[in-house]
PDB file of C-alpha atoms and ligand atoms in Angstrom:
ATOM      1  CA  UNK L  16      73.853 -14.849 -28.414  1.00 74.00           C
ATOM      2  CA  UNK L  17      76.672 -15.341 -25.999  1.00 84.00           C
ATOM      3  CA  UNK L  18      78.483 -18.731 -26.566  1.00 89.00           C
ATOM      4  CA  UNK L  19      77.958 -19.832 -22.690  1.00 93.00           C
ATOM      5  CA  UNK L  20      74.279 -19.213 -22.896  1.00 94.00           C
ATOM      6  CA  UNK L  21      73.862 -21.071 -26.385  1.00 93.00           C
ATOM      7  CA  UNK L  22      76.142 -23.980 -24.556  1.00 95.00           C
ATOM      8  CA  UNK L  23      73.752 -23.898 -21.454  1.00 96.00           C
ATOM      9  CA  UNK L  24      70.604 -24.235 -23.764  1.00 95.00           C
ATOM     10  CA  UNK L  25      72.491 -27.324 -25.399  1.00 95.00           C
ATOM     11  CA  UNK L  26      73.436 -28.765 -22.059  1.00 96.00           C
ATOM     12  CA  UNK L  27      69.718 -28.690 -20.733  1.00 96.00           C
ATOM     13  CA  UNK L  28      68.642 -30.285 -23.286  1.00 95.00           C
ATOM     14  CA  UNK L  29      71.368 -32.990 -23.379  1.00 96.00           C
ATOM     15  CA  UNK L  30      70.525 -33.739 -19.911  1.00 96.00           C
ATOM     16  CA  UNK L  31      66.841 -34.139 -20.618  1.00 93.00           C
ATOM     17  CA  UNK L  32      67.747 -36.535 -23.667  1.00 93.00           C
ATOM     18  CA  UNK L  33      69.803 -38.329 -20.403  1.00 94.00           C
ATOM     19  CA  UNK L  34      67.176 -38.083 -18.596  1.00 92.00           C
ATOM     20  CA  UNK L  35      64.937 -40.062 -21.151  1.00 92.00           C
ATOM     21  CA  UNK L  36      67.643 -42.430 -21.507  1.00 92.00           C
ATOM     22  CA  UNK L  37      67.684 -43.830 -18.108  1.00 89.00           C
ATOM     23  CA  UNK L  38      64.352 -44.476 -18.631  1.00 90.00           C
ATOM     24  CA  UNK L  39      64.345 -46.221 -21.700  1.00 91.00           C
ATOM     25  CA  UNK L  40      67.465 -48.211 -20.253  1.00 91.00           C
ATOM     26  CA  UNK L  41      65.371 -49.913 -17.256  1.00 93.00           C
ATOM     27  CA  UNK L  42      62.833 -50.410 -19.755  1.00 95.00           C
ATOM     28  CA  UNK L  43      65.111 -53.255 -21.490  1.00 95.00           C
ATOM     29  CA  UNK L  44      65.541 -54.816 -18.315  1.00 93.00           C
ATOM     30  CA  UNK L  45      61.724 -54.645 -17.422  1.00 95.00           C
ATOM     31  CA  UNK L  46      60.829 -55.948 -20.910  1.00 96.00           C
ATOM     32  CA  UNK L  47      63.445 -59.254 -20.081  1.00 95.00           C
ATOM     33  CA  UNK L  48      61.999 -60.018 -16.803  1.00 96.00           C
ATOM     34  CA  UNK L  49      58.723 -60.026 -18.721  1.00 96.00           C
ATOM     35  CA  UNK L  50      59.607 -62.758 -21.714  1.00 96.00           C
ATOM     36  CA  UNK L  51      60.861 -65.062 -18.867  1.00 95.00           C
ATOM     37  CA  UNK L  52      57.630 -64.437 -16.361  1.00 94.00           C
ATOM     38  CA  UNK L  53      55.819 -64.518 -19.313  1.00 93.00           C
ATOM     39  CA  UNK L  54      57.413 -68.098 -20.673  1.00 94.00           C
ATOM     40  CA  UNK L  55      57.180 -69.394 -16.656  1.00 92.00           C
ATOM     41  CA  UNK L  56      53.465 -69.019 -16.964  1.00 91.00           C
ATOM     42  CA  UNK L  57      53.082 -70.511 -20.340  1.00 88.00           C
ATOM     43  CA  UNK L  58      54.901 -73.349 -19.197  1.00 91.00           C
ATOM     44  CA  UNK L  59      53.443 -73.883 -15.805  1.00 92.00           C
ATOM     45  CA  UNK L  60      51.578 -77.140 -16.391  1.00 90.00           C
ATOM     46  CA  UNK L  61      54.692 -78.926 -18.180  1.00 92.00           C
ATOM     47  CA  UNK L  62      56.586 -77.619 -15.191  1.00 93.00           C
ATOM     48  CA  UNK L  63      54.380 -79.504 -13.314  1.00 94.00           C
ATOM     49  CA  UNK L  64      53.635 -82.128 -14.930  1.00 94.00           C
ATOM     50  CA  UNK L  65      57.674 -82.991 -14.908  1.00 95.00           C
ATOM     51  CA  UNK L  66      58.256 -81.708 -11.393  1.00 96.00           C
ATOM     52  CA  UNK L  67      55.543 -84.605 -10.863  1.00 97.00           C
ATOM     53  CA  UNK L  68      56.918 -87.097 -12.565  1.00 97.00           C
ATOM     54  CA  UNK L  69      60.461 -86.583 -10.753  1.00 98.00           C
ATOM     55  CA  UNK L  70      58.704 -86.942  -7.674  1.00 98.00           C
ATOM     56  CA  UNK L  71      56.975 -90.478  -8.961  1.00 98.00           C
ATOM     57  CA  UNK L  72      60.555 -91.774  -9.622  1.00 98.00           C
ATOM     58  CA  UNK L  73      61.812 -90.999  -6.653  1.00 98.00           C
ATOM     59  CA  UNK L  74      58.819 -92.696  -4.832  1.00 98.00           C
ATOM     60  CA  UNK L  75      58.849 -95.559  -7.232  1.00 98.00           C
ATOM     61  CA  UNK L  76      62.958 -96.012  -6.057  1.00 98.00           C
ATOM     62  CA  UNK L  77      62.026 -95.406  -2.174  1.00 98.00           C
ATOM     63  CA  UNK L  78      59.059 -98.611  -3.109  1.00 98.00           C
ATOM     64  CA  UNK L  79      61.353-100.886  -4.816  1.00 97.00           C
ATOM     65  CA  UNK L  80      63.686-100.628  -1.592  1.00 97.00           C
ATOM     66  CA  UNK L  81      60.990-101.077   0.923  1.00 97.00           C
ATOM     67  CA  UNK L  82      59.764-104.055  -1.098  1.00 97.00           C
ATOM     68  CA  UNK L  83      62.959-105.795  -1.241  1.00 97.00           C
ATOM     69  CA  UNK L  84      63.306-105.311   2.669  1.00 97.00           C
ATOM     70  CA  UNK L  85      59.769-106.743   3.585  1.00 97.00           C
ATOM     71  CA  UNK L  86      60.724-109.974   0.744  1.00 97.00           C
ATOM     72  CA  UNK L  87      63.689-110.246   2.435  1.00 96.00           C
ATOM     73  CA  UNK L  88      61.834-110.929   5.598  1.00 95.00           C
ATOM     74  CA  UNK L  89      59.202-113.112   4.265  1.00 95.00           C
ATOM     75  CA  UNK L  90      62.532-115.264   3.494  1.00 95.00           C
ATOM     76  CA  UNK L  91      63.730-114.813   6.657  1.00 93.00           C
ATOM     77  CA  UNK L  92      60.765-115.743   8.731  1.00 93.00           C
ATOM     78  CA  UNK L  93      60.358-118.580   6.740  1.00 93.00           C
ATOM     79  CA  UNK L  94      63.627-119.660   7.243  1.00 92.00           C
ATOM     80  CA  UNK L  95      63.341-119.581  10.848  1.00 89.00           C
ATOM     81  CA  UNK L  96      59.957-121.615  10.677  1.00 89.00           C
ATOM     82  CA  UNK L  97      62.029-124.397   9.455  1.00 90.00           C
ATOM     83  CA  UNK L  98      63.939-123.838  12.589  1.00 90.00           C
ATOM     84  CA  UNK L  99      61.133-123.535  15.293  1.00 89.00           C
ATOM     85  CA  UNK L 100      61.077-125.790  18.600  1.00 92.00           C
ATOM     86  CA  UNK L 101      57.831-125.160  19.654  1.00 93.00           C
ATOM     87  CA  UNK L 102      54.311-123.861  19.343  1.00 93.00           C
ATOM     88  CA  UNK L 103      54.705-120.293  20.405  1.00 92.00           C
ATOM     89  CA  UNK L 104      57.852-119.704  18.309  1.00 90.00           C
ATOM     90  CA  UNK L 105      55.681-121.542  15.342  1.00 92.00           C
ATOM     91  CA  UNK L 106      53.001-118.850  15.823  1.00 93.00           C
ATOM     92  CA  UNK L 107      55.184-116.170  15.654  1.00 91.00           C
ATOM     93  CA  UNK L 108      56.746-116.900  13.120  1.00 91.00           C
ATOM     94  CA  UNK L 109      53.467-117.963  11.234  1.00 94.00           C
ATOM     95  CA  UNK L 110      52.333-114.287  12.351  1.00 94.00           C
ATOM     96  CA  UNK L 111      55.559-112.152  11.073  1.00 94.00           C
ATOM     97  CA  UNK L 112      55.397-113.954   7.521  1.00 95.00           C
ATOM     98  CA  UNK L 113      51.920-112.856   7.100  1.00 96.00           C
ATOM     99  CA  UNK L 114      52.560-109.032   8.373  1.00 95.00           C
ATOM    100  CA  UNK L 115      56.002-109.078   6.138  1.00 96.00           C
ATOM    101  CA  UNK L 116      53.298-110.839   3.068  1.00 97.00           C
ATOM    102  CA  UNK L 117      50.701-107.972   3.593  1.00 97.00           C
ATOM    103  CA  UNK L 118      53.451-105.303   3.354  1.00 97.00           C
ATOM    104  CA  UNK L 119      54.895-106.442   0.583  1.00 97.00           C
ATOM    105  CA  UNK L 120      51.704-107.170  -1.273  1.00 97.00           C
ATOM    106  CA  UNK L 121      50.845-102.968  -0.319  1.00 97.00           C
ATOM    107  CA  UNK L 122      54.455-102.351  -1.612  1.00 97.00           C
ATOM    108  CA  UNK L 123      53.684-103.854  -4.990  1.00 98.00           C
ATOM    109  CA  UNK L 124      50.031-102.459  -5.710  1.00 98.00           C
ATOM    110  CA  UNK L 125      52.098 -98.707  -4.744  1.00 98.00           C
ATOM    111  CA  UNK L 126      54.597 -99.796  -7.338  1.00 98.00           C
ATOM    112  CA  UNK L 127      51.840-100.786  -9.789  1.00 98.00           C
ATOM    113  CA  UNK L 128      50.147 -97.233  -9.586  1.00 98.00           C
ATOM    114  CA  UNK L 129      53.042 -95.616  -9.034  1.00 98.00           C
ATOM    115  CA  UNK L 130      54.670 -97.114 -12.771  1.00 98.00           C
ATOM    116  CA  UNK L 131      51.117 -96.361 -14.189  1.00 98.00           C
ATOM    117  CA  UNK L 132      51.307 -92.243 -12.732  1.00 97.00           C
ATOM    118  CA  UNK L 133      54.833 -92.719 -14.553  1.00 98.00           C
ATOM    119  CA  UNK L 134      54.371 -93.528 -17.491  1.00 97.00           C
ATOM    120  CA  UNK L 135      50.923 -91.128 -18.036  1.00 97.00           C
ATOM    121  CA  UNK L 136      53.208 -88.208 -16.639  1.00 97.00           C
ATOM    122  CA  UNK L 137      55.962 -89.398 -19.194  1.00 97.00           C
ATOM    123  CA  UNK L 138      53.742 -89.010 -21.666  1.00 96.00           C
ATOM    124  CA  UNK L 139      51.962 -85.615 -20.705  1.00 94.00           C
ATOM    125  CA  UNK L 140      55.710 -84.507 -20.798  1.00 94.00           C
ATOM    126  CA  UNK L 141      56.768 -85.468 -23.941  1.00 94.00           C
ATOM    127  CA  UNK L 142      53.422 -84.222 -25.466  1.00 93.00           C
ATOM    128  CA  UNK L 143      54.298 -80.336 -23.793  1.00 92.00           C
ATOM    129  CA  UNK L 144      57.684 -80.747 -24.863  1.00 92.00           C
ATOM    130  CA  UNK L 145      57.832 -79.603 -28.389  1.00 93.00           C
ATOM    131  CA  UNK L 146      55.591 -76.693 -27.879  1.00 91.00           C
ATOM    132  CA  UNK L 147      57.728 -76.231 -24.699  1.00 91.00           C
ATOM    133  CA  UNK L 148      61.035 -76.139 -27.112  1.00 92.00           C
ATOM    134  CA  UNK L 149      59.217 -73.778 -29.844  1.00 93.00           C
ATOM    135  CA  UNK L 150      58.111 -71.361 -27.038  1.00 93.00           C
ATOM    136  CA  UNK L 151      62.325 -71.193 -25.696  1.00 94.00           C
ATOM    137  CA  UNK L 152      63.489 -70.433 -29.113  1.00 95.00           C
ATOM    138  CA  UNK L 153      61.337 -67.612 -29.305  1.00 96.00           C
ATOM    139  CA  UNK L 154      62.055 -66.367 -25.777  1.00 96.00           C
ATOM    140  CA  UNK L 155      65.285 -66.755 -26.510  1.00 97.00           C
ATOM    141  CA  UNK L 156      65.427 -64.833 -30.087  1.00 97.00           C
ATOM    142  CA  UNK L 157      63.330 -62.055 -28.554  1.00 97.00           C
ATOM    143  CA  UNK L 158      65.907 -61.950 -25.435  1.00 97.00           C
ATOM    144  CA  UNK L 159      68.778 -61.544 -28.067  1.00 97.00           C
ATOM    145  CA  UNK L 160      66.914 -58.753 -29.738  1.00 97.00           C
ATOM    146  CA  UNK L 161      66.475 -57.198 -26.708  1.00 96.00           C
ATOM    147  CA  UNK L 162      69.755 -57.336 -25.559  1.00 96.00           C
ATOM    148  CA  UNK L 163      71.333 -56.035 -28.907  1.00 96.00           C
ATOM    149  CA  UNK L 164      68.397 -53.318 -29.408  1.00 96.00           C
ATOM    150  CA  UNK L 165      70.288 -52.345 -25.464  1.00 96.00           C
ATOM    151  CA  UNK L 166      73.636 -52.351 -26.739  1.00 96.00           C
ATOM    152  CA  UNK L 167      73.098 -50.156 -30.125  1.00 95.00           C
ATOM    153  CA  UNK L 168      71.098 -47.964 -27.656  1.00 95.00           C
ATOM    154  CA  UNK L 169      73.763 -47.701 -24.919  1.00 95.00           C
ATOM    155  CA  UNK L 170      75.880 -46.976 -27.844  1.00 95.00           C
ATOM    156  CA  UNK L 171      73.506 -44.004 -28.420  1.00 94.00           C
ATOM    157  CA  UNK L 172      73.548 -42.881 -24.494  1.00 95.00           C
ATOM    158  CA  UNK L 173      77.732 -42.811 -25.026  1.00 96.00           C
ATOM    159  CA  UNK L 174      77.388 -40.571 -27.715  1.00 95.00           C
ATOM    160  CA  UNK L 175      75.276 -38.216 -26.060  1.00 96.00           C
ATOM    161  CA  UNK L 176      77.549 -38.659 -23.187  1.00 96.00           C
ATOM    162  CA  UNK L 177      80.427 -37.791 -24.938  1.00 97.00           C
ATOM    163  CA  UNK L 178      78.831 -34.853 -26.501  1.00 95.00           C
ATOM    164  CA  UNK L 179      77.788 -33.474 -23.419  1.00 96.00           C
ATOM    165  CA  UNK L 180      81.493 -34.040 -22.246  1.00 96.00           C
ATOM    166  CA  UNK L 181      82.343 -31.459 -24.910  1.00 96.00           C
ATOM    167  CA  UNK L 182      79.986 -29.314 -23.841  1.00 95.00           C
ATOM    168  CA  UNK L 183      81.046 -29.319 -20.588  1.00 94.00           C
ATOM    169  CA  UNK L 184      84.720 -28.805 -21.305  1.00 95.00           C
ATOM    170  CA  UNK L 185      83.577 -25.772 -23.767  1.00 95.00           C
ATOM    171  CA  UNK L 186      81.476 -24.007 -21.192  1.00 95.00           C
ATOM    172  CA  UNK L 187      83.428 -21.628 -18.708  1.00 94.00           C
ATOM    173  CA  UNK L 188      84.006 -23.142 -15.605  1.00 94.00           C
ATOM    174  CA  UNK L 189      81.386 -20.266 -13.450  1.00 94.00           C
ATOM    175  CA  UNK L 190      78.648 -21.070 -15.265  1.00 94.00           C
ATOM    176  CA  UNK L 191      78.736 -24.673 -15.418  1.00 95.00           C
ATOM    177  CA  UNK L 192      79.271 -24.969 -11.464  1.00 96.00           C
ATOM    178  CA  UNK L 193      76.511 -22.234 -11.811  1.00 95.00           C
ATOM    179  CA  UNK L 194      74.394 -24.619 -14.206  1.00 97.00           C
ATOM    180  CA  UNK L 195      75.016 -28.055 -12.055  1.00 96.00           C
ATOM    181  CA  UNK L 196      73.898 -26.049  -8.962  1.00 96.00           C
ATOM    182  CA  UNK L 197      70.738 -24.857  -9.542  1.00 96.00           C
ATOM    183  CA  UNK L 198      70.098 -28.349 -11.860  1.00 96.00           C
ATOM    184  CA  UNK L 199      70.405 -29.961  -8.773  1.00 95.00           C
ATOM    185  CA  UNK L 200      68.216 -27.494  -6.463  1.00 95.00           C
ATOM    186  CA  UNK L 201      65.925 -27.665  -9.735  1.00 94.00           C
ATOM    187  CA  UNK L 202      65.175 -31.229 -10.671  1.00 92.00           C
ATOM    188  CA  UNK L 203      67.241 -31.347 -13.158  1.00 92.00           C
ATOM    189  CA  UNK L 204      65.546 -28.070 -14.640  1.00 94.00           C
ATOM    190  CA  UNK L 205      68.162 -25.388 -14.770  1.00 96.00           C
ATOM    191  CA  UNK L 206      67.222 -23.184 -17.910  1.00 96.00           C
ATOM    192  CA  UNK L 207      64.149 -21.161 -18.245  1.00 96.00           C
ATOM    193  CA  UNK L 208      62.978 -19.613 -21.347  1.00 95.00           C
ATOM    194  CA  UNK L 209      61.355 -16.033 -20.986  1.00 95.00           C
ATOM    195  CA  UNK L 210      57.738 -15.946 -22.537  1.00 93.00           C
ATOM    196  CA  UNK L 211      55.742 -12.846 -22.454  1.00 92.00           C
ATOM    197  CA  UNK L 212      58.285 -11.237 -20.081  1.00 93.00           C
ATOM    198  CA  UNK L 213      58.101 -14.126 -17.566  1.00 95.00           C
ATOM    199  CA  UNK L 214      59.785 -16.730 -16.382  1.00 96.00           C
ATOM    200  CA  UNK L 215      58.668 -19.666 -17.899  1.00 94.00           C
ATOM    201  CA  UNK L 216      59.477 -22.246 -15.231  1.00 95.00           C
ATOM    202  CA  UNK L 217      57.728 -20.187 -12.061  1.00 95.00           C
ATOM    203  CA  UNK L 218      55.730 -17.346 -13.895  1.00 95.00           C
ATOM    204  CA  UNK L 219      58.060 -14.756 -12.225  1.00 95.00           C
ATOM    205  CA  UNK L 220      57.660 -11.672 -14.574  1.00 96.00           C
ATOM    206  CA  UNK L 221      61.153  -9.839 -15.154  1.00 96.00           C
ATOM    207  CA  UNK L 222      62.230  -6.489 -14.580  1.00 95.00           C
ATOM    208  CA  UNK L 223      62.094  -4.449 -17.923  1.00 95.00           C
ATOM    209  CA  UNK L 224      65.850  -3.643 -17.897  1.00 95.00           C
ATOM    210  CA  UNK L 225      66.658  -8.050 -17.354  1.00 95.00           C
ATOM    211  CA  UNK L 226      64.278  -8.801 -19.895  1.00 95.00           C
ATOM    212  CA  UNK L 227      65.298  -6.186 -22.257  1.00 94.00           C
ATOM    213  CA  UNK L 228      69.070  -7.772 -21.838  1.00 94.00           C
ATOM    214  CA  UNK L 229      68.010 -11.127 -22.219  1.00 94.00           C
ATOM    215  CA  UNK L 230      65.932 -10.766 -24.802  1.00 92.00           C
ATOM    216  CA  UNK L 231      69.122  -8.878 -26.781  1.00 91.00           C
ATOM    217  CA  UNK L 232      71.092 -12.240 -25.346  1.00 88.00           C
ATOM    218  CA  UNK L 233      73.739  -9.629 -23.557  1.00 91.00           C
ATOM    219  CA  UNK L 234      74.901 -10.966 -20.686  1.00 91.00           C
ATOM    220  CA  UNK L 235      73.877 -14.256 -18.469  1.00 94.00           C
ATOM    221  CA  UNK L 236      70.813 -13.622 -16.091  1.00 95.00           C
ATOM    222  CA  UNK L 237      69.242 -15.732 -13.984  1.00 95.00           C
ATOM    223  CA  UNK L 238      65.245 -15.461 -12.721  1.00 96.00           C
ATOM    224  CA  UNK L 239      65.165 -13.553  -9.513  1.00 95.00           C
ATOM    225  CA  UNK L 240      62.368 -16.289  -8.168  1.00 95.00           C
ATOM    226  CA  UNK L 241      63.743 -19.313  -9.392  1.00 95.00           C
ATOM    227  CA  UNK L 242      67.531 -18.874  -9.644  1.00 95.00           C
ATOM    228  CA  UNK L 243      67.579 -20.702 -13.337  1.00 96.00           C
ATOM    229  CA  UNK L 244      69.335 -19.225 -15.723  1.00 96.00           C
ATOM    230  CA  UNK L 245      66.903 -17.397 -18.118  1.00 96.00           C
ATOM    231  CA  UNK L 246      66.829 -17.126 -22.428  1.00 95.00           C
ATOM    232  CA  UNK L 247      64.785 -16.099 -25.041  1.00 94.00           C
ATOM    233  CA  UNK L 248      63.868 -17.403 -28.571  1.00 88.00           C
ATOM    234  CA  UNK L 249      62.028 -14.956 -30.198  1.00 78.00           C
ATOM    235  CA  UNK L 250      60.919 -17.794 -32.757  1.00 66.00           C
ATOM    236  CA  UNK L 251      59.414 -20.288 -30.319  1.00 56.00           C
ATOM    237  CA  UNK L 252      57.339 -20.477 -26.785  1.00 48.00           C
ATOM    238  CA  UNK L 253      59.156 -23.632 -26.764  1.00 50.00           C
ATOM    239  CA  UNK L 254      62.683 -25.376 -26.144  1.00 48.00           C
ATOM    240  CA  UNK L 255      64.160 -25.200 -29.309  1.00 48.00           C
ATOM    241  CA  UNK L 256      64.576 -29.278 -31.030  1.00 49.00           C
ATOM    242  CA  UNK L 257      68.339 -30.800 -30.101  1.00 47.00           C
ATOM    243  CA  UNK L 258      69.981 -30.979 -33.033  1.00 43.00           C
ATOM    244  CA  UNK L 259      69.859 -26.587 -33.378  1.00 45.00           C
ATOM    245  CA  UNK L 260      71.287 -26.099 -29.480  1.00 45.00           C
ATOM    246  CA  UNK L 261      74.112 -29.365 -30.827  1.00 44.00           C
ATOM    247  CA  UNK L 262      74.775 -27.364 -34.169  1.00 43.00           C
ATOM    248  CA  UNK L 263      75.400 -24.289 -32.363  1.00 44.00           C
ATOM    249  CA  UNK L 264      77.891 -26.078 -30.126  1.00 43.00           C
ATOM    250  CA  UNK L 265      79.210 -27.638 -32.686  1.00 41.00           C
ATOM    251  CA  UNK L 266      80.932 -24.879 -35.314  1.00 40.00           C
ATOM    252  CA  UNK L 267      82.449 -22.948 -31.817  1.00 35.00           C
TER     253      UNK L 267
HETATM  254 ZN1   ZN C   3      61.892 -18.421 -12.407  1.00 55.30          ZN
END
């Protein structure tokens, strides 16, 4: 068979293992973003429960100010009632001790359940917590699989990258701008095999004198429907498997 047309075969097919690559290279990042939404989830409560707690210490600090600013006017205002010259300043102060008194006394029964929300969220917390640590580890051994299962793979894709480099620089220069052409007119789809005198891609049948040629493998031809470039294997209705279309590249 002519050495461009054997080099075409191998190039399709190259391209279709490319193809599948890109594929299977999202797929690692799609399976990644899954172990962490999946780990989210499994930790939501814990998340909460310690996104609560953080919130109760901040409101227990925000308390333990407001209380020491209504005792300090409960001093205050009894200082000043030492100091009073007459009956209306006596009833006010009288009057702003007992409103400063019933704040602080609301300031302290916050604090109390606010130190009792504490300390049940601590606990809720550290209960999660181990499970919470177990469930990382794995997350995080699975990520590092994952992410060395995608380098040894992208090692792969480099391979078959560089092979179809060779290729490339192999095939005359015509039929590779020939080949890229209709690839890119075609879906990436620029070989056709002939079956039963037809183009195998869009059922075109061939004239007797083409498909006599091709099916000798004289010449180049490409389907008068379709534009891909057309070849025959009388052993197969099918692509032939990789490694045959790299072994024929390979000892030319
Ligand atoms: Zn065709």
């Amino acid at each position: 068979m002519n050495q461009d047309l054997e080099l075409l075969i191998a190039l399709q097919e190259t391209d279709q293992q490319l193809a599948e690559c890109q594929t299977r290279t999202r797929q690692f990042a799609t399976e990644r973003a899954r172990l962490e939404t999946e780990f989210q989830a499994q930790i939501a409560a814990y998340t909460t429960a310690q996104n609560d707690l953080d919130a109760a210490r901040r409101r227990l600090r925000d308390l333990e100010l407001e209380l020491a600013h209504f005792q300090a006017q409960v001093a205050k205002y009894t200082a000043d009632l030492q100091r009073v010259r007459n009956q209306r300043e006596y009833e006010t102060a009288i009057r702003e001790i007992d409103t400063a008194k019933k704040a602080v006394a609301q300031c302290e029964s916050k604090i109390t359940e606010t130190r009792a929300d504490i300390t049940r969220l601590e606990a809720e917390v550290a209960a999660r917590a181990p499970d919470i640590e177990k469930r990382r580890t794995e997350v995080d051994a699975a990520l590092a699989a994952n992410a060395r299962d995608e380098a040894a793979y992208l090692a792969e894709v480099e391979t078959i990258r560089q092979r179809r480099r060779e290729m490339e620089s192999k095939l005359s220069k015509v039929w590779l701008t020939n080949y890229t052409r209709v690839a890119k007119l075609r879906g990436g789809q620029a070989m056709a095999q002939v079956v039963n005198g037809a183009c195998s891609a869009c059922r075109m049948r061939l004239r007797p004198q083409v498909h006599s040629l091709v099916r000798q493998g004289i010449g180049i031809h490409t389907c008068d429907s379709c534009g891909r470039i057309l070849f025959y294997r009388p052993e197969t209705s099918t692509l032939p498997p990789l490694e045959k279309a790299a072994a024929a590249t390979a000892d030319t």
